[in-house]
Amino acid sequence: MAGKRTITIIGGGVIGLTSACALVRDGHDVTLIERRGDVGREASFANGGQLSYRYVSPLADAGIAQDALGWLFRPNSPISLRLKADPHQWRWLLAFLCACNRQTNRRNAAVLLDLALSGQAELEKYREEGLGDFLWRRPGKLVLYRNAATFRKAAKSVSDPERQRALSPSECTDVEPAFEGLREQIAGGIFSPEDEVGDCFLFCKALRETLAASPNFRLIQGDATLTTGPKDRCEVQLDGKPFETDLVVLAAGIGSRKLARPLALNLPLYGLKGYSLTTRPRPGLVPSVSVTDYDNRVVYAGLGDRLRVAAMVDIGSENTHLNPKRLGELRALVSETLPGALGKGDDTPWAGLRPATPTGVPIIARTRYDNLLLNVGHGALGFTLSVGSGLRLKEIVAGFDTRAVS
Ligand SMILES: Cc1cc2nc3c(=O)[nH]c(=O)nc-3n(C[C@H](O)[C@H](O)[C@H](O)COP(=O)(O)OP(=O)(O)OC[C@H]3O[C@@H](n4cnc5c(N)ncnc54)[C@H](O)[C@@H]3O)c2cc1C
């Protein structure tokens, strides 16, 4: 560590909390400001629960634009697009399309893999040191492909056969018998035995408990805002009143965009709306491994005795309203894939906004303000990338020039 600092983090989702853990462990004094009554109540609340370390390829890839066109006209489509007269949406979509090529995808996937794996190793340490229970398991992740050409392409891209295996349909259902009924419809699967699952909200609460035990940490409930200050610095206000701090970390998920606006920072974040359903099916229907139904883009994770199913990318619906039509479509996809998993009306629906950059790579960086750092834009992989992102942030703070922030 270069020198102890007083650091304020804005946002008590999984990214703000893992940032706080990394910085407190490095000896800094950390204050976390969260506007809600509890941590982890927005995008981190009921997400898919997958710690999908080996499967971090960004959505922006060669061929995705054509695939998406097909999805848009399909019943129960995993993607919906509502174009708006909103220059930010158009800019984001254009940047997304520019990233849809093999070279950019490979480069960005390598960055994400590095972040994910460093986080996996660090999380192991947190657990060994007694992090509270968050229904964590390491059952592995199985990605099922219904389309033979897509499966062949995925099988070819397996780069580390020690840690990922291409499986035949019967091997897939041996690995996960809950999907036996799908055997005739699948072309194959890719299994990553070291991937994990957990409940992200419980993880946030466990991190909060660990942090609360440190004299160098405090959690404040309140609404933060940012304004420009003198000498290339920004200033924090808590509920409208000035709040003194040495460094500021913006980690407020999709809310970061609005917070950065008064600083004339136009963050390339868009809220990609998704849904989840949580239910308690009868035993045997909760998959043991975490499963992705690739063609429907639905993820399944067993969290204790509950099944969490998550899906849908709704572009142009930047709100968390539970749209009955989309929920009905998700229920139809799940009932078709895992019959009997959803009882009659006893699932708990949820919607959240993935704070997404066009490339899928989060922004963990300094800004033109000497005292402001960003840890934002983790999109569909925020739980997976959270611990690694905290580590990355800590390294950036450690590299700060002390004169720049004194
Ligand atoms: C349907 C769905 C499924 C998903 N599945 C997975 C998955 O299986 N695996 C995975 O790795 N990722 C998954 N994700 C992605 C993951 O959930 C997100 O990337 C992650 O939760 C983002 O965390 P965050 O901390 O950046 O944002 P958030 O969790 O939204 O936290 C931001 C916090 O900032 C606070 N805040 C905002 N503005 C202010 C302010 N002015 N003052 C104070 N506080 C403020 C908010 O109240 C909030 O608590 C999924 C997401 C969705 C929507």
Short mmCIF file of C-alpha atoms and ligand atoms in Angstrom, two decimals:
data_model
loop_
_atom_site.label_atom_id
_atom_site.label_comp_id
_atom_site.label_asym_id
_atom_site.label_seq_id
_atom_site.Cartn_x
_atom_site.Cartn_y
_atom_site.Cartn_z
CA MET A 1 0.00 0.00 0.00
CA ALA A 2 1.34 3.49 -0.97
CA GLY A 3 -0.35 5.44 1.86
CA LYS A 4 -3.52 5.30 3.91
CA ARG A 5 -6.38 7.26 2.38
CA THR A 6 -9.88 8.31 3.27
CA ILE A 7 -12.02 6.89 0.51
CA THR A 8 -15.73 7.32 -0.13
CA ILE A 9 -17.50 4.74 -2.27
CA ILE A 10 -20.88 5.64 -3.74
CA GLY A 11 -23.13 2.60 -4.19
CA GLY A 12 -23.75 -0.42 -1.97
CA GLY A 13 -24.28 -3.05 -4.66
CA VAL A 14 -21.93 -5.97 -5.15
CA ILE A 15 -19.34 -3.73 -6.87
CA GLY A 16 -19.30 -1.04 -4.16
CA LEU A 17 -19.03 -3.71 -1.44
CA THR A 18 -16.22 -5.70 -3.08
CA SER A 19 -14.43 -2.38 -3.72
CA ALA A 20 -14.80 -1.56 -0.02
CA CYS A 21 -13.45 -4.98 1.02
CA ALA A 22 -10.39 -4.68 -1.19
CA LEU A 23 -9.62 -1.15 0.02
CA VAL A 24 -10.21 -1.86 3.73
CA ARG A 25 -7.97 -4.93 3.45
CA ASP A 26 -5.32 -2.64 2.00
CA GLY A 27 -5.51 -0.42 5.08
CA HIS A 28 -7.62 2.50 3.86
CA ASP A 29 -10.44 4.23 5.74
CA VAL A 30 -13.57 3.56 3.71
CA THR A 31 -17.04 5.08 3.85
CA LEU A 32 -19.75 3.50 1.72
CA ILE A 33 -22.77 5.63 0.85
CA GLU A 34 -25.91 3.75 -0.14
CA ARG A 35 -29.23 5.45 -0.76
CA ARG A 36 -31.38 2.40 -0.05
CA GLY A 37 -32.16 1.04 3.43
CA ASP A 38 -29.95 -1.99 2.79
CA VAL A 39 -27.09 -3.07 0.55
CA GLY A 40 -27.56 -5.12 -2.62
CA ARG A 41 -31.14 -4.05 -3.31
CA GLU A 42 -30.81 -3.07 -6.97
CA ALA A 43 -29.13 -5.04 -9.81
CA SER A 44 -27.37 -7.25 -7.25
CA PHE A 45 -30.59 -8.44 -5.63
CA ALA A 46 -32.01 -11.49 -7.45
CA ASN A 47 -29.64 -11.98 -10.36
CA GLY A 48 -28.89 -15.33 -12.01
CA GLY A 49 -26.54 -16.41 -9.20
CA GLN A 50 -23.87 -17.66 -11.59
CA LEU A 51 -20.19 -17.12 -10.84
CA SER A 52 -19.43 -17.86 -14.41
CA TYR A 53 -15.65 -17.44 -14.36
CA ARG A 54 -14.85 -19.45 -17.47
CA TYR A 55 -17.69 -18.11 -19.56
CA VAL A 56 -17.12 -14.38 -19.83
CA SER A 57 -17.23 -13.76 -23.57
CA PRO A 58 -19.02 -10.40 -24.08
CA LEU A 59 -22.40 -10.26 -25.82
CA ALA A 60 -20.80 -8.10 -28.53
CA ASP A 61 -19.41 -10.70 -30.94
CA ALA A 62 -19.28 -11.47 -34.66
CA GLY A 63 -22.70 -12.61 -35.88
CA ILE A 64 -24.63 -11.38 -32.86
CA ALA A 65 -26.34 -8.61 -34.85
CA GLN A 66 -27.77 -11.19 -37.31
CA ASP A 67 -28.74 -13.52 -34.43
CA ALA A 68 -30.44 -10.63 -32.66
CA LEU A 69 -32.47 -9.79 -35.76
CA GLY A 70 -33.75 -13.39 -35.76
CA TRP A 71 -34.55 -13.20 -32.03
CA LEU A 72 -36.49 -9.97 -32.39
CA PHE A 73 -39.13 -11.65 -34.55
CA ARG A 74 -39.32 -14.88 -32.52
CA PRO A 75 -42.10 -15.62 -30.02
CA ASN A 76 -40.81 -15.63 -26.40
CA SER A 77 -37.65 -13.90 -27.63
CA PRO A 78 -34.82 -13.51 -25.11
CA ILE A 79 -34.08 -10.07 -26.59
CA SER A 80 -36.43 -7.17 -27.15
CA LEU A 81 -35.50 -3.82 -28.63
CA ARG A 82 -37.50 -0.64 -28.29
CA LEU A 83 -35.82 2.12 -30.26
CA LYS A 84 -36.29 5.54 -28.76
CA ALA A 85 -35.61 9.14 -29.76
CA ASP A 86 -32.70 9.02 -27.32
CA PRO A 87 -29.22 9.93 -28.64
CA HIS A 88 -27.62 8.02 -25.74
CA GLN A 89 -29.39 4.81 -26.78
CA TRP A 90 -28.30 5.27 -30.40
CA ARG A 91 -24.70 6.03 -29.45
CA TRP A 92 -24.60 2.97 -27.19
CA LEU A 93 -26.08 0.71 -29.88
CA LEU A 94 -23.65 2.03 -32.48
CA ALA A 95 -20.68 1.43 -30.17
CA PHE A 96 -22.08 -2.06 -29.45
CA LEU A 97 -22.27 -2.84 -33.17
CA CYS A 98 -18.70 -1.59 -33.66
CA ALA A 99 -17.56 -4.09 -30.98
CA CYS A 100 -19.34 -6.97 -32.73
CA ASN A 101 -16.33 -8.52 -34.43
CA ARG A 102 -14.20 -11.54 -33.57
CA GLN A 103 -10.99 -9.61 -32.87
CA THR A 104 -12.56 -7.15 -30.41
CA ASN A 105 -14.53 -9.94 -28.76
CA ARG A 106 -11.39 -12.06 -28.22
CA ARG A 107 -9.46 -9.12 -26.81
CA ASN A 108 -12.27 -8.15 -24.43
CA ALA A 109 -12.94 -11.76 -23.40
CA ALA A 110 -9.27 -12.07 -22.37
CA VAL A 111 -9.56 -8.95 -20.18
CA LEU A 112 -12.73 -10.31 -18.56
CA LEU A 113 -11.24 -13.78 -18.01
CA ASP A 114 -8.28 -12.26 -16.22
CA LEU A 115 -10.56 -10.18 -13.99
CA ALA A 116 -12.84 -13.15 -13.31
CA LEU A 117 -10.08 -15.61 -12.40
CA SER A 118 -8.24 -13.18 -10.13
CA GLY A 119 -11.57 -12.68 -8.34
CA GLN A 120 -12.20 -16.41 -8.03
CA ALA A 121 -8.86 -16.92 -6.26
CA GLU A 122 -9.48 -13.95 -3.94
CA LEU A 123 -13.01 -15.09 -3.10
CA GLU A 124 -11.54 -18.40 -2.00
CA LYS A 125 -9.44 -16.44 0.52
CA TYR A 126 -12.50 -14.52 1.75
CA ARG A 127 -14.34 -17.79 2.31
CA GLU A 128 -11.38 -19.37 4.10
CA GLU A 129 -11.27 -16.34 6.38
CA GLY A 130 -14.89 -16.92 7.40
CA LEU A 131 -17.08 -14.88 5.03
CA GLY A 132 -20.73 -15.54 5.94
CA ASP A 133 -22.89 -18.03 4.08
CA PHE A 134 -24.24 -16.97 0.69
CA LEU A 135 -25.30 -20.41 -0.60
CA TRP A 136 -21.99 -20.71 -2.40
CA ARG A 137 -21.19 -23.97 -4.20
CA ARG A 138 -18.77 -25.06 -6.92
CA PRO A 139 -20.92 -27.44 -8.99
CA GLY A 140 -19.57 -26.36 -12.39
CA LYS A 141 -21.45 -24.74 -15.24
CA LEU A 142 -23.00 -26.45 -18.23
CA VAL A 143 -23.88 -24.44 -21.35
CA LEU A 144 -26.41 -26.35 -23.47
CA TYR A 145 -26.60 -25.75 -27.24
CA ARG A 146 -29.64 -26.70 -29.29
CA ASN A 147 -28.11 -25.56 -32.58
CA ALA A 148 -25.42 -27.93 -33.95
CA ALA A 149 -23.45 -25.22 -35.80
CA THR A 150 -23.33 -22.99 -32.71
CA PHE A 151 -22.22 -25.96 -30.60
CA ARG A 152 -19.43 -26.86 -33.06
CA LYS A 153 -18.21 -23.26 -32.97
CA ALA A 154 -18.29 -23.20 -29.16
CA ALA A 155 -16.49 -26.55 -28.95
CA LYS A 156 -13.73 -25.26 -31.23
CA SER A 157 -13.19 -22.22 -29.04
CA VAL A 158 -12.47 -24.28 -25.90
CA SER A 159 -8.94 -23.12 -25.20
CA ASP A 160 -8.17 -24.93 -21.94
CA PRO A 161 -9.39 -28.56 -22.15
CA GLU A 162 -8.23 -29.13 -18.55
CA ARG A 163 -10.89 -26.72 -17.37
CA GLN A 164 -13.61 -26.91 -20.05
CA ARG A 165 -14.99 -29.96 -21.87
CA ALA A 166 -17.29 -30.35 -24.88
CA LEU A 167 -19.97 -32.95 -24.06
CA SER A 168 -22.37 -35.05 -26.15
CA PRO A 169 -26.12 -34.77 -25.39
CA SER A 170 -26.08 -37.89 -23.19
CA GLU A 171 -22.97 -36.69 -21.34
CA CYS A 172 -24.81 -33.39 -20.73
CA THR A 173 -27.76 -35.13 -19.09
CA ASP A 174 -25.38 -37.36 -17.11
CA VAL A 175 -23.78 -34.19 -15.73
CA GLU A 176 -27.20 -32.64 -15.05
CA PRO A 177 -30.06 -35.18 -14.90
CA ALA A 178 -32.67 -32.45 -14.25
CA PHE A 179 -32.42 -31.64 -18.00
CA GLU A 180 -32.98 -35.26 -19.11
CA GLY A 181 -36.18 -34.25 -20.95
CA LEU A 182 -34.14 -32.01 -23.23
CA ARG A 183 -31.75 -34.71 -24.46
CA GLU A 184 -33.32 -35.05 -27.93
CA GLN A 185 -33.26 -31.31 -28.48
CA ILE A 186 -29.66 -30.56 -27.64
CA ALA A 187 -26.64 -30.77 -29.91
CA GLY A 188 -24.15 -30.78 -27.03
CA GLY A 189 -22.78 -28.72 -24.20
CA ILE A 190 -19.66 -27.13 -22.77
CA PHE A 191 -18.94 -27.98 -19.15
CA SER A 192 -16.71 -25.82 -16.92
CA PRO A 193 -16.33 -27.86 -13.70
CA GLU A 194 -14.76 -25.03 -11.67
CA ASP A 195 -17.55 -22.49 -12.07
CA GLU A 196 -19.60 -21.58 -9.02
CA VAL A 197 -23.01 -20.37 -7.87
CA GLY A 198 -24.16 -18.20 -4.98
CA ASP A 199 -26.87 -15.80 -3.92
CA CYS A 200 -25.62 -12.32 -4.78
CA PHE A 201 -27.85 -10.53 -2.26
CA LEU A 202 -26.67 -12.84 0.55
CA PHE A 203 -23.11 -12.26 -0.67
CA CYS A 204 -23.64 -8.49 -0.33
CA LYS A 205 -24.97 -9.00 3.19
CA ALA A 206 -22.03 -11.26 4.09
CA LEU A 207 -19.58 -8.62 2.81
CA ARG A 208 -21.40 -5.94 4.81
CA GLU A 209 -21.06 -8.07 7.97
CA THR A 210 -17.33 -8.62 7.39
CA LEU A 211 -16.81 -4.92 6.73
CA ALA A 212 -18.82 -3.91 9.80
CA ALA A 213 -16.23 -5.71 11.96
CA SER A 214 -13.49 -3.36 10.74
CA PRO A 215 -12.84 -0.06 12.57
CA ASN A 216 -11.82 1.38 9.18
CA PHE A 217 -15.26 1.02 7.63
CA ARG A 218 -18.58 2.80 7.95
CA LEU A 219 -21.81 2.49 6.00
CA ILE A 220 -23.96 5.58 5.65
CA GLN A 221 -27.48 5.58 4.29
CA GLY A 222 -28.02 8.63 2.12
CA ASP A 223 -28.22 10.07 -1.34
CA ALA A 224 -24.87 11.12 -2.80
CA THR A 225 -24.31 13.67 -5.55
CA LEU A 226 -21.14 14.88 -7.26
CA THR A 227 -20.15 18.36 -8.43
CA THR A 228 -17.00 19.84 -9.86
CA GLY A 229 -14.61 21.38 -7.32
CA PRO A 230 -11.46 23.48 -7.52
CA LYS A 231 -8.17 22.24 -8.98
CA ASP A 232 -9.45 19.35 -11.12
CA ARG A 233 -11.18 17.73 -8.19
CA CYS A 234 -14.78 16.71 -7.70
CA GLU A 235 -16.78 17.16 -4.53
CA VAL A 236 -19.24 14.84 -2.82
CA GLN A 237 -22.51 15.92 -1.24
CA LEU A 238 -24.41 13.64 1.09
CA ASP A 239 -28.12 14.48 1.14
CA GLY A 240 -27.17 17.87 -0.29
CA LYS A 241 -24.46 18.69 2.30
CA PRO A 242 -20.70 18.75 1.54
CA PHE A 243 -18.96 15.51 2.50
CA GLU A 244 -15.19 15.58 3.04
CA THR A 245 -13.10 12.80 1.52
CA ASP A 246 -9.72 12.20 -0.02
CA LEU A 247 -10.77 9.92 -2.90
CA VAL A 248 -14.17 9.07 -4.38
CA VAL A 249 -15.08 5.78 -6.04
CA LEU A 250 -18.21 5.83 -8.16
CA ALA A 251 -19.74 2.34 -8.04
CA ALA A 252 -23.44 3.12 -8.26
CA GLY A 253 -24.41 0.69 -11.02
CA ILE A 254 -26.71 2.21 -13.60
CA GLY A 255 -27.16 5.22 -11.27
CA SER A 256 -23.52 6.14 -11.97
CA ARG A 257 -24.46 7.71 -15.28
CA LYS A 258 -26.72 10.28 -13.66
CA LEU A 259 -24.20 10.92 -10.88
CA ALA A 260 -21.40 11.61 -13.37
CA ARG A 261 -23.45 14.00 -15.52
CA PRO A 262 -22.80 17.21 -13.48
CA LEU A 263 -19.08 16.45 -13.93
CA ALA A 264 -19.52 16.48 -17.73
CA LEU A 265 -18.54 12.79 -17.79
CA ASN A 266 -20.76 10.96 -20.25
CA LEU A 267 -20.45 7.35 -19.11
CA PRO A 268 -21.25 4.81 -21.86
CA LEU A 269 -23.65 2.83 -19.64
CA TYR A 270 -27.02 1.50 -20.65
CA GLY A 271 -29.47 -0.36 -18.43
CA LEU A 272 -30.20 -3.71 -20.05
CA LYS A 273 -33.31 -4.94 -18.32
CA GLY A 274 -33.53 -8.57 -17.30
CA TYR A 275 -35.87 -10.74 -15.25
CA SER A 276 -35.55 -13.55 -12.77
CA LEU A 277 -37.93 -16.02 -11.15
CA THR A 278 -37.18 -17.71 -7.84
CA THR A 279 -39.09 -20.80 -6.85
CA ARG A 280 -38.95 -23.91 -4.65
CA PRO A 281 -39.63 -26.84 -6.97
CA ARG A 282 -39.86 -30.41 -5.78
CA PRO A 283 -36.47 -32.09 -5.23
CA GLY A 284 -34.92 -33.47 -8.41
CA LEU A 285 -35.99 -30.44 -10.40
CA VAL A 286 -33.40 -28.10 -8.88
CA PRO A 287 -30.34 -28.51 -11.11
CA SER A 288 -27.16 -29.25 -9.23
CA VAL A 289 -24.82 -27.65 -11.78
CA SER A 290 -25.51 -24.16 -13.05
CA VAL A 291 -26.97 -24.33 -16.54
CA THR A 292 -27.25 -21.90 -19.44
CA ASP A 293 -29.75 -22.70 -22.18
CA TYR A 294 -27.70 -20.88 -24.81
CA ASP A 295 -30.29 -20.59 -27.57
CA ASN A 296 -32.89 -19.14 -25.21
CA ARG A 297 -30.29 -17.27 -23.14
CA VAL A 298 -31.86 -18.55 -19.91
CA VAL A 299 -29.68 -19.34 -16.88
CA TYR A 300 -30.62 -21.79 -14.12
CA ALA A 301 -28.96 -21.97 -10.69
CA GLY A 302 -29.82 -24.03 -7.63
CA LEU A 303 -29.51 -21.81 -4.53
CA GLY A 304 -30.15 -23.99 -1.50
CA ASP A 305 -33.58 -25.53 -2.03
CA ARG A 306 -34.56 -22.76 -4.45
CA LEU A 307 -34.24 -22.55 -8.19
CA ARG A 308 -33.26 -19.18 -9.67
CA VAL A 309 -33.96 -18.67 -13.34
CA ALA A 310 -32.82 -15.49 -15.09
CA ALA A 311 -33.08 -14.22 -18.62
CA MET A 312 -34.18 -11.54 -21.07
CA VAL A 313 -32.32 -8.55 -22.41
CA ASP A 314 -34.80 -5.74 -22.94
CA ILE A 315 -33.15 -2.77 -24.63
CA GLY A 316 -35.07 0.47 -24.32
CA SER A 317 -36.93 -0.36 -21.06
CA GLU A 318 -34.75 1.36 -18.49
CA ASN A 319 -37.07 0.68 -15.54
CA THR A 320 -37.67 -2.24 -13.19
CA HIS A 321 -41.40 -2.55 -13.85
CA LEU A 322 -42.47 -6.23 -13.91
CA ASN A 323 -43.90 -6.49 -17.41
CA PRO A 324 -46.50 -9.32 -17.27
CA LYS A 325 -45.98 -10.14 -20.98
CA ARG A 326 -42.21 -10.66 -20.61
CA LEU A 327 -42.68 -12.62 -17.38
CA GLY A 328 -45.24 -14.81 -19.15
CA GLU A 329 -42.71 -15.41 -21.95
CA LEU A 330 -40.00 -16.33 -19.45
CA ARG A 331 -42.35 -18.73 -17.65
CA ALA A 332 -43.23 -20.33 -21.00
CA LEU A 333 -39.53 -20.82 -21.87
CA VAL A 334 -38.82 -22.39 -18.47
CA SER A 335 -41.90 -24.65 -18.52
CA GLU A 336 -40.93 -25.90 -21.97
CA THR A 337 -37.32 -26.59 -20.90
CA LEU A 338 -37.77 -27.87 -17.35
CA PRO A 339 -41.43 -29.00 -17.10
CA GLY A 340 -42.82 -28.85 -13.58
CA ALA A 341 -40.07 -26.56 -12.26
CA LEU A 342 -42.45 -23.63 -11.90
CA GLY A 343 -45.46 -24.36 -9.75
CA LYS A 344 -48.69 -22.49 -10.35
CA GLY A 345 -48.06 -18.85 -9.52
CA ASP A 346 -45.71 -19.51 -6.60
CA ASP A 347 -42.52 -18.07 -8.09
CA THR A 348 -41.12 -14.71 -7.05
CA PRO A 349 -40.48 -12.47 -10.06
CA TRP A 350 -37.88 -9.71 -10.14
CA ALA A 351 -36.47 -7.29 -12.71
CA GLY A 352 -33.14 -5.47 -12.69
CA LEU A 353 -30.99 -3.29 -14.92
CA ARG A 354 -27.60 -4.65 -15.96
CA PRO A 355 -25.28 -1.60 -16.02
CA ALA A 356 -23.76 -2.40 -19.40
CA THR A 357 -20.97 -0.88 -21.47
CA PRO A 358 -21.16 -1.52 -25.24
CA THR A 359 -18.06 -3.74 -25.17
CA GLY A 360 -19.02 -5.68 -22.04
CA VAL A 361 -15.78 -4.58 -20.34
CA PRO A 362 -16.32 -2.65 -17.09
CA ILE A 363 -14.70 0.73 -16.55
CA ILE A 364 -12.28 0.49 -13.62
CA ALA A 365 -10.19 3.58 -14.01
CA ARG A 366 -9.13 7.02 -12.97
CA THR A 367 -10.89 10.00 -14.51
CA ARG A 368 -9.85 13.51 -15.44
CA TYR A 369 -10.75 14.46 -11.86
CA ASP A 370 -7.71 13.85 -9.68
CA ASN A 371 -9.74 12.38 -6.83
CA LEU A 372 -12.37 10.36 -8.74
CA LEU A 373 -12.22 6.71 -9.78
CA LEU A 374 -14.81 4.57 -11.51
CA ASN A 375 -15.80 0.96 -10.93
CA VAL A 376 -18.85 0.69 -13.17
CA GLY A 377 -20.36 -1.09 -16.18
CA HIS A 378 -20.25 -4.76 -15.20
CA GLY A 379 -23.31 -5.59 -17.29
CA ALA A 380 -24.38 -9.23 -17.24
CA LEU A 381 -21.33 -10.36 -15.23
CA GLY A 382 -21.20 -8.10 -12.19
CA PHE A 383 -21.37 -10.90 -9.59
CA THR A 384 -18.67 -12.89 -11.43
CA LEU A 385 -16.36 -9.91 -11.90
CA SER A 386 -17.00 -8.18 -8.58
CA VAL A 387 -14.11 -9.45 -6.45
CA GLY A 388 -11.59 -9.15 -9.30
CA SER A 389 -12.81 -5.60 -9.99
CA GLY A 390 -12.24 -4.68 -6.34
CA LEU A 391 -8.67 -5.97 -6.62
CA ARG A 392 -8.08 -3.99 -9.80
CA LEU A 393 -9.40 -0.84 -8.14
CA LYS A 394 -7.11 -1.38 -5.16
CA GLU A 395 -4.11 -1.59 -7.52
CA ILE A 396 -5.09 1.70 -9.16
CA VAL A 397 -5.44 3.39 -5.77
CA ALA A 398 -2.06 2.00 -4.71
CA GLY A 399 -0.50 3.52 -7.83
CA PHE A 400 -1.83 7.01 -7.12
CA ASP A 401 0.61 9.84 -7.04
CA THR A 402 0.23 11.15 -3.46
CA ARG A 403 0.82 14.75 -4.58
CA ALA A 404 -2.16 14.56 -6.95
CA VAL A 405 -4.64 13.91 -4.18
CA SER A 406 -3.23 15.76 -1.17
C1 LIG B 1 -31.62 -10.53 -14.71
C2 LIG B 1 -30.16 -10.41 -14.34
C3 LIG B 1 -29.40 -11.57 -14.19
C4 LIG B 1 -28.05 -11.48 -13.87
N1 LIG B 1 -27.34 -12.62 -13.67
C5 LIG B 1 -26.04 -12.56 -13.34
C6 LIG B 1 -25.31 -13.74 -13.08
O1 LIG B 1 -25.84 -14.85 -13.10
N2 LIG B 1 -23.97 -13.62 -12.82
C7 LIG B 1 -23.35 -12.41 -12.79
O2 LIG B 1 -22.14 -12.37 -12.61
N3 LIG B 1 -24.03 -11.26 -12.98
C8 LIG B 1 -25.36 -11.30 -13.25
N4 LIG B 1 -26.07 -10.15 -13.46
C9 LIG B 1 -25.36 -8.86 -13.43
C10 LIG B 1 -25.15 -8.31 -12.01
O3 LIG B 1 -26.31 -8.51 -11.25
C11 LIG B 1 -24.81 -6.82 -12.10
O4 LIG B 1 -23.75 -6.62 -13.01
C12 LIG B 1 -24.34 -6.29 -10.74
O5 LIG B 1 -25.32 -6.55 -9.75
C13 LIG B 1 -24.06 -4.80 -10.79
O6 LIG B 1 -23.65 -4.42 -9.51
P1 LIG B 1 -23.44 -2.89 -9.14
O7 LIG B 1 -22.96 -2.86 -7.75
O8 LIG B 1 -22.63 -2.22 -10.20
O9 LIG B 1 -24.90 -2.24 -9.27
P2 LIG B 1 -26.12 -2.29 -8.24
O10 LIG B 1 -26.25 -3.62 -7.62
O11 LIG B 1 -27.29 -1.75 -8.96
O12 LIG B 1 -25.66 -1.32 -7.09
C14 LIG B 1 -25.61 0.08 -7.26
C15 LIG B 1 -26.00 0.69 -5.93
O13 LIG B 1 -25.77 2.10 -6.00
C16 LIG B 1 -26.78 2.72 -5.24
N5 LIG B 1 -26.89 4.12 -5.67
C17 LIG B 1 -27.22 4.57 -6.90
N6 LIG B 1 -27.21 5.91 -6.91
C18 LIG B 1 -26.86 6.31 -5.66
C19 LIG B 1 -26.71 7.58 -5.06
N7 LIG B 1 -26.91 8.72 -5.73
N8 LIG B 1 -26.34 7.63 -3.75
C20 LIG B 1 -26.13 6.48 -3.03
N9 LIG B 1 -26.30 5.26 -3.57
C21 LIG B 1 -26.65 5.17 -4.86
C22 LIG B 1 -28.02 1.89 -5.58
O14 LIG B 1 -29.05 2.07 -4.59
C23 LIG B 1 -27.46 0.49 -5.61
O15 LIG B 1 -27.58 -0.17 -4.35
C24 LIG B 1 -27.44 -10.20 -13.75
C25 LIG B 1 -28.21 -9.05 -13.86
C26 LIG B 1 -29.56 -9.14 -14.14
C27 LIG B 1 -30.38 -7.88 -14.24
#
